[in-house]
Tab-separated table of C-alpha atoms in Angstrom:
chain	number	residue	atom	x	y	z
C	1	MET	CA	51.755	0.165	-9.766
C	2	ILE	CA	50.183	1.255	-13.194
C	3	GLU	CA	47.688	4.907	-12.788
C	4	ARG	CA	44.867	4.931	-14.854
C	5	LYS	CA	44.635	8.538	-16.815
C	6	LYS	CA	41.780	10.236	-17.546
C	7	PRO	CA	40.337	10.533	-21.303
C	8	ALA	CA	40.952	14.065	-22.563
C	9	GLY	CA	38.798	17.154	-21.857
C	10	LYS	CA	37.309	15.050	-18.908
C	11	VAL	CA	37.361	16.522	-15.136
C	12	ASP	CA	38.078	14.679	-11.833
C	13	ALA	CA	34.816	12.983	-10.730
C	14	SER	CA	36.270	12.311	-7.702
C	15	ALA	CA	37.651	15.253	-6.347
C	16	ALA	CA	34.598	17.255	-7.925
C	17	ALA	CA	32.233	15.891	-5.596
C	18	GLU	CA	34.719	16.464	-2.292
C	19	ARG	CA	34.540	19.713	-2.917
C	20	MET	CA	30.295	20.171	-2.934
C	21	ALA	CA	30.596	17.283	-0.044
C	22	ALA	CA	33.000	19.580	1.838
C	23	VAL	CA	30.834	23.039	1.548
C	24	GLY	CA	27.779	23.604	4.265
C	25	ASN	CA	25.186	23.921	1.984
C	26	MET	CA	23.443	24.793	-1.059
C	27	GLU	CA	23.570	28.344	-0.710
C	28	GLU	CA	27.382	28.711	0.122
C	29	LEU	CA	28.243	26.378	-2.322
C	30	LYS	CA	25.717	28.675	-5.115
C	31	ALA	CA	27.503	31.231	-3.827
C	32	SER	CA	31.366	30.618	-4.154
C	33	GLY	CA	30.702	29.786	-7.542
C	34	ALA	CA	31.822	26.026	-7.462
C	35	PHE	CA	27.306	25.419	-8.545
C	36	ASP	CA	27.525	26.939	-11.971
C	37	GLU	CA	31.536	25.714	-12.658
C	38	LEU	CA	30.465	22.480	-12.183
C	39	MET	CA	27.304	22.542	-13.995
C	40	GLY	CA	29.129	23.937	-16.400
C	41	GLN	CA	31.412	20.769	-16.841
C	42	ILE	CA	28.152	18.385	-16.878
C	43	ASP	CA	26.670	19.968	-19.427
C	44	ARG	CA	30.002	20.068	-21.867
C	45	GLY	CA	30.726	16.531	-21.009
C	46	GLU	CA	33.472	16.223	-18.695
C	47	ILE	CA	31.842	15.412	-15.677
C	48	GLU	CA	29.407	12.295	-16.091
C	49	LEU	CA	26.513	12.587	-13.887
C	50	ASP	CA	25.034	8.460	-13.456
C	51	GLY	CA	26.425	5.433	-14.383
C	52	LYS	CA	29.766	3.586	-12.863
C	53	ASP	CA	31.611	5.993	-11.257
C	54	GLY	CA	29.802	9.032	-12.106
C	55	PHE	CA	29.500	11.921	-10.039
C	56	ILE	CA	26.918	10.887	-8.286
C	57	GLN	CA	27.906	7.710	-6.935
C	58	HIS	CA	31.018	10.272	-5.653
C	59	LEU	CA	28.520	12.456	-4.193
C	60	ILE	CA	27.290	9.520	-2.256
C	61	ARG	CA	30.626	8.489	-1.579
C	62	ALA	CA	32.287	11.193	-0.260
C	63	GLY	CA	28.782	12.241	1.596
C	64	LEU	CA	29.147	8.941	3.553
C	65	GLU	CA	33.420	9.216	4.320
C	66	ARG	CA	33.121	12.866	5.546
C	67	GLY	CA	29.709	11.725	7.674
C	68	LEU	CA	31.950	8.594	9.015
C	69	LYS	CA	34.776	10.385	9.644
C	70	THR	CA	32.854	13.246	11.403
C	71	GLU	CA	31.572	10.441	13.945
C	72	LEU	CA	34.830	9.186	14.997
C	73	THR	CA	35.993	12.610	15.985
C	74	GLU	CA	32.668	12.840	18.058
C	75	HIS	CA	33.762	9.195	19.499
C	76	LEU	CA	37.352	10.204	19.699
C	77	GLY	CA	37.140	13.995	21.058
C	78	TYR	CA	39.019	15.965	19.731
C	79	GLU	CA	40.092	16.923	15.585
C	80	LYS	CA	42.594	14.894	13.498
C	81	HIS	CA	45.868	16.548	14.312
C	82	GLU	CA	44.590	18.196	17.277
C	83	TYR	CA	47.168	18.933	19.889
C	84	ALA	CA	44.899	17.717	23.097
C	85	GLY	CA	44.885	13.786	20.608
C	86	ARG	CA	48.277	13.931	22.306
C	87	GLU	CA	46.959	13.210	25.728
C	88	VAL	CA	43.976	10.512	24.413
C	89	THR	CA	45.192	7.136	24.731
C	90	ASN	CA	42.753	6.156	21.573
C	91	SER	CA	43.438	7.217	18.873
C	92	ARG	CA	42.500	7.043	15.060
C	93	ASN	CA	44.445	3.878	13.342
C	94	GLY	CA	43.444	3.908	9.150
C	95	SER	CA	40.753	2.618	8.037
C	96	TYR	CA	39.455	-0.622	5.637
C	97	PRO	CA	37.551	-0.978	3.120
C	98	LYS	CA	33.396	-1.473	2.720
C	99	THR	CA	31.692	-1.753	-0.537
C	100	VAL	CA	28.223	-0.627	0.348
C	101	SER	CA	24.963	-1.226	-1.808
C	102	THR	CA	23.090	2.344	-2.536
C	103	SER	CA	19.875	3.769	-4.882
C	104	ALA	CA	22.834	4.567	-7.159
C	105	GLY	CA	24.617	1.479	-7.449
C	106	ASP	CA	27.782	-0.318	-5.256
C	107	ILE	CA	30.147	2.176	-3.956
C	108	ASP	CA	33.416	1.298	-2.512
C	109	LEU	CA	34.093	3.265	1.267
C	110	ALA	CA	36.978	4.455	3.032
C	111	VAL	CA	35.458	2.924	6.909
C	112	PRO	CA	37.891	4.873	9.805
C	113	ARG	CA	38.798	3.223	13.074
C	114	ASP	CA	40.057	3.877	15.589
C	115	ARG	CA	43.458	1.554	17.628
C	116	ALA	CA	41.218	0.643	20.684
C	117	GLY	CA	38.262	-1.132	17.724
C	118	THR	CA	35.230	0.648	20.340
C	119	PHE	CA	34.041	2.653	17.731
C	120	VAL	CA	30.631	1.377	15.957
C	121	PRO	CA	29.810	3.547	12.880
C	122	ARG	CA	25.885	5.031	12.643
C	123	LEU	CA	26.169	6.327	8.946
C	124	VAL	CA	26.969	2.770	7.852
C	125	PRO	CA	26.724	0.104	10.300
C	126	LYS	CA	28.739	-2.661	10.867
C	127	GLY	CA	27.459	-5.830	8.901
C	128	THR	CA	25.056	-3.196	6.604
C	129	ARG	CA	25.406	-3.280	2.901
C	130	HIS	CA	23.333	-1.487	2.328
C	131	THR	CA	21.334	1.885	2.897
C	132	GLY	CA	17.792	3.000	3.501
C	133	GLN	CA	17.528	4.430	0.178
C	134	LEU	CA	18.284	1.194	-1.212
C	135	ALA	CA	16.059	-0.455	0.911
C	136	ASP	CA	13.145	1.789	0.521
C	137	MET	CA	13.617	1.430	-3.228
C	138	ILE	CA	13.696	-2.784	-2.681
C	139	VAL	CA	10.431	-2.862	-0.641
C	140	SER	CA	9.109	-0.445	-3.093
C	141	LEU	CA	9.438	-2.873	-5.884
C	142	TYR	CA	8.299	-5.940	-3.784
C	143	ALA	CA	5.147	-3.939	-2.974
C	144	GLY	CA	4.916	-2.936	-6.600
C	145	GLY	CA	4.368	-6.897	-7.174
C	146	MET	CA	7.957	-8.139	-8.633
C	147	THR	CA	9.379	-10.566	-7.262
C	148	VAL	CA	12.567	-11.416	-5.442
C	149	ARG	CA	14.176	-12.320	-9.115
C	150	ASP	CA	12.955	-9.621	-10.968
C	151	ILE	CA	14.471	-7.230	-7.933
C	152	GLU	CA	17.964	-8.875	-7.888
C	153	HIS	CA	17.794	-8.382	-12.070
C	154	HIS	CA	17.296	-4.715	-12.100
C	155	LEU	CA	18.983	-4.010	-8.917
C	156	ALA	CA	22.086	-5.848	-11.548
C	157	SER	CA	20.799	-4.288	-14.832
C	158	THR	CA	20.191	-0.525	-13.542
C	159	LEU	CA	21.856	0.301	-10.806
C	160	GLY	CA	25.432	-2.548	-11.186
C	161	THR	CA	24.336	-3.351	-7.522
C	162	GLU	CA	24.774	-7.679	-6.444
C	163	LEU	CA	22.220	-8.551	-4.194
C	164	SER	CA	21.585	-12.275	-2.826
C	165	ARG	CA	17.543	-12.667	-2.705
C	166	GLU	CA	18.747	-13.584	0.623
C	167	THR	CA	19.464	-10.351	1.219
C	168	ILE	CA	17.026	-8.975	-0.508
C	169	SER	CA	14.359	-11.768	1.040
C	170	LYS	CA	15.919	-9.828	4.380
C	171	ILE	CA	15.020	-6.226	3.600
C	172	THR	CA	11.518	-7.190	2.389
C	173	ASP	CA	10.702	-9.252	5.692
C	174	GLU	CA	11.464	-6.163	8.076
C	175	ILE	CA	8.295	-4.535	7.388
C	176	LEU	CA	7.084	-7.879	9.229
C	177	ASP	CA	6.610	-6.833	12.627
C	178	GLU	CA	4.760	-3.317	11.654
C	179	VAL	CA	2.198	-5.562	9.097
C	180	ILE	CA	1.542	-7.379	12.726
C	181	ALA	CA	0.701	-4.525	14.596
C	182	TRP	CA	-1.050	-2.681	11.746
C	183	GLN	CA	-3.161	-5.892	11.883
C	184	ASN	CA	-3.324	-6.197	15.502
C	185	ARG	CA	-4.528	-2.456	15.670
C	186	PRO	CA	-7.043	-1.928	18.281
C	187	LEU	CA	-10.507	-0.540	16.346
C	188	ASP	CA	-13.014	2.108	17.010
C	189	PRO	CA	-16.131	1.114	18.954
C	190	ILE	CA	-18.901	1.775	16.127
C	191	TYR	CA	-17.986	1.587	12.193
C	192	PRO	CA	-21.571	2.996	10.827
C	193	ILE	CA	-20.349	1.236	7.399
C	194	MET	CA	-18.170	-1.540	6.546
C	195	TYR	CA	-17.561	-3.504	3.291
C	196	LEU	CA	-16.091	-6.908	3.634
C	197	ASP	CA	-15.083	-8.549	0.344
C	198	ALA	CA	-12.540	-11.214	-0.525
C	199	ILE	CA	-10.047	-11.393	-4.042
C	200	VAL	CA	-8.260	-14.790	-4.977
C	201	ILE	CA	-4.965	-15.368	-4.337
C	202	LYS	CA	-2.234	-18.733	-5.258
C	203	VAL	CA	-0.017	-19.998	-2.390
C	204	ARG	CA	2.126	-22.680	-1.870
C	205	ASP	CA	0.921	-25.692	0.160
C	206	GLY	CA	3.940	-28.441	0.276
C	207	ALA	CA	4.048	-29.372	-3.225
C	208	HIS	CA	1.605	-28.285	-4.959
C	209	VAL	CA	-0.378	-24.458	-5.581
C	210	LYS	CA	-3.563	-23.090	-4.270
C	211	ASN	CA	-5.943	-20.535	-4.934
C	212	LYS	CA	-6.981	-18.729	-1.224
C	213	ALA	CA	-8.992	-16.287	-0.489
C	214	ALA	CA	-7.601	-13.216	0.715
C	215	HIS	CA	-10.246	-11.300	2.641
C	216	ILE	CA	-10.377	-7.562	3.189
C	217	ALA	CA	-12.990	-5.226	5.757
C	218	VAL	CA	-12.360	-1.899	5.417
C	219	GLY	CA	-14.656	0.208	7.202
C	220	VAL	CA	-15.834	3.750	7.305
C	221	ASP	CA	-15.191	5.775	10.707
C	222	MET	CA	-17.927	8.718	12.018
C	223	ASP	CA	-15.632	11.025	10.778
C	224	GLY	CA	-16.586	9.152	6.596
C	225	ILE	CA	-13.053	7.958	7.011
C	226	LYS	CA	-12.246	4.962	5.373
C	227	HIS	CA	-9.657	2.334	6.830
C	228	VAL	CA	-7.748	-1.336	6.128
C	229	LEU	CA	-9.226	-2.718	8.784
C	230	GLY	CA	-7.022	-6.233	8.240
C	231	ILE	CA	-6.206	-8.882	5.878
C	232	TRP	CA	-7.408	-12.368	6.724
C	233	ILE	CA	-6.128	-15.439	4.281
C	234	ALA	CA	-8.157	-18.726	4.674
C	235	ALA	CA	-8.296	-22.151	2.055
C	236	ALA	CA	-11.474	-20.778	0.688
C	237	GLU	CA	-14.387	-17.806	0.772
C	238	GLY	CA	-16.773	-19.030	3.187
C	239	ALA	CA	-19.051	-17.922	5.492
C	240	LYS	CA	-17.391	-19.468	8.096
C	241	PHE	CA	-14.599	-17.991	8.212
C	242	TRP	CA	-16.219	-14.443	8.036
C	243	ALA	CA	-17.136	-15.285	10.925
C	244	GLN	CA	-14.140	-15.470	12.731
C	245	VAL	CA	-13.361	-12.559	11.179
C	246	CYS	CA	-16.096	-10.422	12.471
C	247	SER	CA	-15.444	-12.264	15.669
C	248	GLU	CA	-11.429	-10.763	15.554
C	249	LEU	CA	-13.040	-7.437	14.471
C	250	ALA	CA	-15.575	-7.200	17.623
C	251	ASN	CA	-12.732	-8.254	19.556
C	252	ARG	CA	-10.360	-5.684	19.137
C	253	GLY	CA	-12.682	-3.173	20.039
C	254	VAL	CA	-15.475	-2.422	17.089
C	255	LYS	CA	-18.915	-3.286	19.258
C	256	ASP	CA	-21.162	-2.558	16.524
C	257	VAL	CA	-21.594	-1.585	12.659
C	258	LEU	CA	-24.832	-0.186	11.216
C	259	ILE	CA	-24.996	-1.051	7.772
C	260	VAL	CA	-22.227	-3.801	5.997
C	261	CYS	CA	-22.349	-4.451	2.536
C	262	CYS	CA	-21.030	-7.500	0.845
C	263	ASP	CA	-21.751	-9.855	-1.679
C	264	GLY	CA	-24.686	-13.287	-2.222
C	265	LEU	CA	-22.552	-15.448	-0.492
C	266	THR	CA	-24.283	-17.869	1.524
C	267	GLY	CA	-24.682	-18.173	5.573
C	268	PHE	CA	-22.606	-14.304	4.812
C	269	PRO	CA	-24.951	-12.541	6.776
C	270	GLU	CA	-26.066	-14.538	9.493
C	271	ALA	CA	-22.068	-14.948	9.859
C	272	ILE	CA	-22.265	-11.429	10.249
C	273	GLU	CA	-25.613	-10.738	12.391
C	274	ALA	CA	-23.671	-13.535	14.856
C	275	THR	CA	-21.324	-11.023	16.026
C	276	TRP	CA	-23.449	-7.459	15.529
C	277	PRO	CA	-27.399	-8.899	15.503
C	278	HIS	CA	-28.380	-5.277	15.358
C	279	ALA	CA	-25.926	-4.932	11.855
C	280	THR	CA	-28.354	-3.969	8.192
C	281	VAL	CA	-27.066	-6.672	6.114
C	282	GLN	CA	-26.587	-5.297	2.776
C	283	THR	CA	-26.154	-7.662	-0.430
C	284	CYS	CA	-23.773	-4.762	-2.759
C	285	VAL	CA	-25.836	-4.285	-5.608
C	286	VAL	CA	-23.199	-3.699	-8.093
C	287	HIS	CA	-22.314	-7.644	-7.473
C	288	LEU	CA	-26.062	-8.622	-7.339
C	289	ILE	CA	-25.935	-7.194	-11.351
C	290	ARG	CA	-22.734	-9.055	-12.367
C	291	SER	CA	-24.642	-12.507	-10.797
C	292	SER	CA	-27.524	-11.826	-12.896
C	293	MET	CA	-26.053	-10.613	-15.846
C	294	ARG	CA	-23.608	-13.876	-16.547
C	295	PHE	CA	-26.440	-15.701	-17.181
C	296	VAL	CA	-27.248	-13.300	-20.063
C	297	SER	CA	-25.436	-12.993	-24.098
C	298	TYR	CA	-22.813	-10.322	-24.506
C	299	ALA	CA	-25.569	-8.990	-27.859
C	300	ASP	CA	-28.249	-8.829	-24.541
C	301	ARG	CA	-26.469	-7.266	-21.883
C	302	GLN	CA	-26.941	-3.284	-22.586
C	303	LYS	CA	-31.012	-4.165	-22.848
C	304	VAL	CA	-31.340	-6.357	-19.618
C	305	ALA	CA	-28.988	-3.837	-17.282
C	306	ALA	CA	-31.338	-0.915	-19.149
C	307	GLN	CA	-34.243	-2.995	-17.598
C	308	LEU	CA	-32.461	-3.695	-14.074
C	309	ARG	CA	-32.888	-0.502	-13.313
C	310	LEU	CA	-35.715	0.306	-13.388
C	311	ILE	CA	-35.249	-2.337	-9.706
C	312	TYR	CA	-32.136	-0.922	-7.572
C	313	THR	CA	-33.611	2.680	-8.692
C	314	ALA	CA	-36.607	1.849	-7.156
C	315	PRO	CA	-37.926	5.242	-4.767
C	316	ASN	CA	-39.452	2.276	-2.816
C	317	GLU	CA	-39.675	-2.065	-2.154
C	318	GLU	CA	-42.871	-1.820	-3.883
C	319	ALA	CA	-42.201	-0.147	-7.034
C	320	ALA	CA	-38.654	-2.431	-7.085
C	321	GLY	CA	-41.532	-5.009	-6.750
C	322	ALA	CA	-43.337	-3.932	-9.859
C	323	ALA	CA	-40.455	-3.987	-12.500
C	324	LEU	CA	-38.787	-7.437	-11.074
C	325	LYS	CA	-41.640	-8.785	-11.363
C	326	GLU	CA	-41.660	-6.879	-14.645
C	327	PHE	CA	-38.984	-8.110	-15.990
C	328	SER	CA	-39.914	-11.221	-15.357
C	329	ASP	CA	-43.024	-11.726	-16.699
C	330	GLY	CA	-41.274	-9.672	-20.016
C	331	GLU	CA	-39.242	-10.922	-23.175
C	332	TRP	CA	-35.721	-10.552	-21.176
C	333	GLY	CA	-36.783	-12.753	-17.884
C	334	THR	CA	-38.771	-15.422	-20.043
C	335	ARG	CA	-35.345	-15.469	-22.536
C	336	TYR	CA	-33.059	-15.288	-19.235
C	337	PRO	CA	-34.930	-17.032	-16.473
C	338	ALA	CA	-31.743	-17.658	-13.909
C	339	ALA	CA	-31.137	-13.858	-13.889
C	340	VAL	CA	-34.959	-13.594	-12.677
C	341	LYS	CA	-34.284	-16.006	-10.178
C	342	THR	CA	-31.004	-14.326	-9.008
C	343	TRP	CA	-32.819	-11.821	-8.179
C	344	GLN	CA	-36.073	-13.238	-6.222
C	345	SER	CA	-33.599	-15.269	-4.080
C	346	ALA	CA	-31.193	-12.159	-3.188
C	347	TRP	CA	-34.266	-10.248	-2.452
C	348	GLU	CA	-35.273	-10.162	1.223
C	349	ARG	CA	-31.305	-8.423	1.498
C	350	PHE	CA	-30.784	-6.042	-1.397
C	351	THR	CA	-35.017	-5.012	-0.459
C	352	PRO	CA	-33.094	-2.388	2.488
C	353	PHE	CA	-31.235	-0.182	-0.253
C	354	LEU	CA	-34.780	0.482	-1.053
C	355	ALA	CA	-35.617	2.332	2.203
C	356	PHE	CA	-32.253	4.978	1.871
C	357	PRO	CA	-32.105	7.969	1.086
C	358	PRO	CA	-30.211	9.077	-2.475
C	359	ALA	CA	-27.121	10.635	-0.292
C	360	LEU	CA	-26.936	7.086	1.849
C	361	ARG	CA	-27.697	4.596	-1.815
C	362	LYS	CA	-24.626	6.354	-2.614
C	363	VAL	CA	-22.669	5.470	-0.565
C	364	ILE	CA	-23.820	1.918	0.388
C	365	TYR	CA	-24.735	0.845	-3.230
C	366	THR	CA	-21.606	-0.731	-4.479
C	367	THR	CA	-18.224	-2.185	-2.635
C	368	ASN	CA	-16.535	0.385	-4.735
C	369	ALA	CA	-13.778	1.506	-1.734
C	370	ILE	CA	-13.031	-1.820	-1.499
C	371	GLU	CA	-13.141	-2.856	-5.374
C	372	SER	CA	-11.114	-0.650	-6.501
C	373	LEU	CA	-9.010	-1.665	-4.167
C	374	ASN	CA	-9.260	-5.435	-5.082
C	375	PHE	CA	-8.933	-4.243	-8.268
C	376	GLN	CA	-5.180	-3.043	-7.611
C	377	LEU	CA	-4.001	-6.096	-5.612
C	378	ARG	CA	-4.503	-8.262	-8.099
C	379	LYS	CA	-2.898	-6.449	-10.484
C	380	VAL	CA	-0.491	-7.137	-7.691
C	381	THR	CA	-0.151	-10.345	-7.699
C	382	LYS	CA	-0.830	-11.368	-10.644
C	383	ASN	CA	3.125	-10.726	-10.824
C	384	ARG	CA	3.951	-12.482	-8.758
C	385	GLY	CA	2.106	-15.636	-9.969
C	386	HIS	CA	1.880	-17.527	-6.892
C	387	PHE	CA	3.540	-16.553	-2.894
C	388	PRO	CA	5.986	-19.060	-1.201
C	389	ASN	CA	2.933	-19.153	2.273
C	390	ASP	CA	0.346	-16.725	4.606
C	391	ALA	CA	2.713	-14.429	5.799
C	392	ALA	CA	4.041	-13.944	2.234
C	393	ALA	CA	1.164	-12.581	0.409
C	394	VAL	CA	-0.123	-11.122	3.460
C	395	LYS	CA	2.899	-9.032	3.543
C	396	LEU	CA	2.754	-7.435	-0.197
C	397	LEU	CA	-0.895	-7.717	-0.188
C	398	TRP	CA	0.263	-4.879	2.397
C	399	LEU	CA	2.994	-3.339	1.176
C	400	ALA	CA	1.129	-2.597	-2.246
C	401	ILE	CA	-1.405	-1.379	0.105
C	402	CYS	CA	0.723	1.474	1.089
C	403	ASN	CA	1.917	1.693	-2.803
C	404	ILE	CA	-1.235	2.679	-3.879
C	405	GLU	CA	-2.644	4.798	-0.893
C	406	ASP	CA	0.781	7.039	-2.167
C	407	LYS	CA	0.126	6.698	-5.332
C	408	ARG	CA	-2.944	8.374	-4.897
C	409	ALA	CA	-2.166	10.692	-2.408
C	410	ILE	CA	-0.365	12.118	-4.573
C	411	GLU	CA	-3.242	12.731	-7.128
C	412	ARG	CA	-4.907	13.551	-4.756
C	413	ALA	CA	-2.980	16.777	-4.083
C	414	LYS	CA	-2.193	17.104	-7.646
C	415	VAL	CA	-5.460	18.452	-8.012
C	416	ARG	CA	-6.947	19.945	-4.540
C	417	ALA	CA	-3.944	22.333	-5.510
C	418	GLY	CA	-4.545	24.866	-2.307
C	419	THR	CA	-6.995	23.798	-1.234
C	420	ARG	CA	-7.733	21.255	2.154
C	421	ALA	CA	-7.194	17.586	1.273
C	422	SER	CA	-8.389	14.709	3.700
C	423	SER	CA	-5.337	13.646	5.411
C	424	GLY	CA	-4.223	9.957	4.133
C	425	ARG	CA	-3.808	7.552	1.415
C	426	LEU	CA	-6.547	6.412	-0.885
C	427	LEU	CA	-8.252	4.257	2.079
C	428	GLU	CA	-6.559	5.167	5.409
C	429	GLY	CA	-7.621	8.909	5.009
C	430	ALA	CA	-9.866	9.442	2.106
C	431	LYS	CA	-13.337	10.459	2.838
C	432	THR	CA	-16.306	9.029	1.867
C	433	THR	CA	-18.100	11.435	-0.307
C	434	GLY	CA	-21.224	13.165	0.642
C	435	TRP	CA	-20.713	11.757	4.211
C	436	ASN	CA	-22.796	14.646	6.240
C	437	GLN	CA	-26.386	13.965	4.522
C	438	ALA	CA	-25.218	10.482	4.675
C	439	LEU	CA	-24.183	10.898	8.567
C	440	GLN	CA	-27.542	12.822	9.152
C	441	TYR	CA	-30.009	10.066	7.423
C	442	LEU	CA	-28.024	7.727	9.993
C	443	CYS	CA	-28.417	9.560	12.824
C	444	LEU	CA	-32.152	9.765	12.823
C	445	THR	CA	-31.968	6.343	11.416
C	446	TYR	CA	-29.687	4.649	14.335
C	447	PRO	CA	-30.097	7.599	17.027
C	448	GLU	CA	-30.120	5.469	20.207
C	449	ARG	CA	-26.647	3.960	18.595
C	450	VAL	CA	-25.063	6.630	17.352
C	451	GLU	CA	-26.005	9.840	18.813
C	452	ALA	CA	-23.380	7.944	21.624
C	453	TYR	CA	-20.151	8.122	19.631
C	454	LEU	CA	-20.712	12.098	18.278
C	455	ASP	CA	-17.976	14.336	19.432
């Protein structure tokens, strides 16, 4: 066997890694001088830090093998070469090779074994070909919208790790139990405000790819904290399916909702009121504006928007009605009668908004709490092209929500450094701005429905 020589000036990264792994902690490592020596070797180019057979790979291998040897020692009950081992029937029996995929690339391990064959490693379990960090990386990439094929190529090109698409799919499927538990978890008995909306995704149905609607509900609890209540996939967004969603939310514990913000879908209010008859169904003002502006030419949109603003910022219903009549009789209403009809058709479901004070108007003015989420989800689903089935769509949307929430939580932590920030993530735990004033008005308006749930 020909021994491969190291290039001149190069240091044995494997030996250096084993020395690092043998030290108990970073303080001891620095005190021994080994850390400074290692940094000097890296600076001089004597040790490659990353890449194939780099120091990081050797360090991970040394750490894993050291941990496996410690596990075997605990299993046998004596140290290697210890005299007490002579009185034990079981003993060490060399090792066997195993390649493990990690976040630093594929690593060849020497896994120790015992003569009786009863040793079961916990650090690198039998049958496992990847570490937890790599699994977390795969799930994160998947949540970011990368396909299984994309992840396979990414791992091979960046880490030198070759995992089959079946393995990658199995790793992402491991979170399905979490998704099911999340989708069926018990909910609060009351959510003062709830936002309901849907986004369009593409899902394979037999030999064809069809557009389907992913229905998403966000509830604001008594503390003003927002929660994603669930994700439901259907062939299309319709009032009948929304009625089923509301019924499921009620079965999970939601007894009452004060205000439900939604778009102007025909039959939507009736579907909500079938479950919560006392709920105030408020048409999302932003949806209403978008619907009416659909008929306006781009050159006129700014001027038309200024006229419409007089309607939804009016102090009361009477003033808003006067503003709508002025718009209808004026130049823009004459030119765009379809825009006028949009407001007239939605007037009954829009006017409850005008009875609310400014603090509450800001909260329910738009389904922005869910619109911002949908915007991020659309970016993720756009990369996918289509999903093989409904379960795969729910899985990715749930992962994407978690991923988005984590990013926003980090951003909030940076902004609010040194102050008490809302617990949780983007929606889970994000507190509604101006909630204390809004809750005060809700308590005055719905005292018999709210007071029972106040702490």
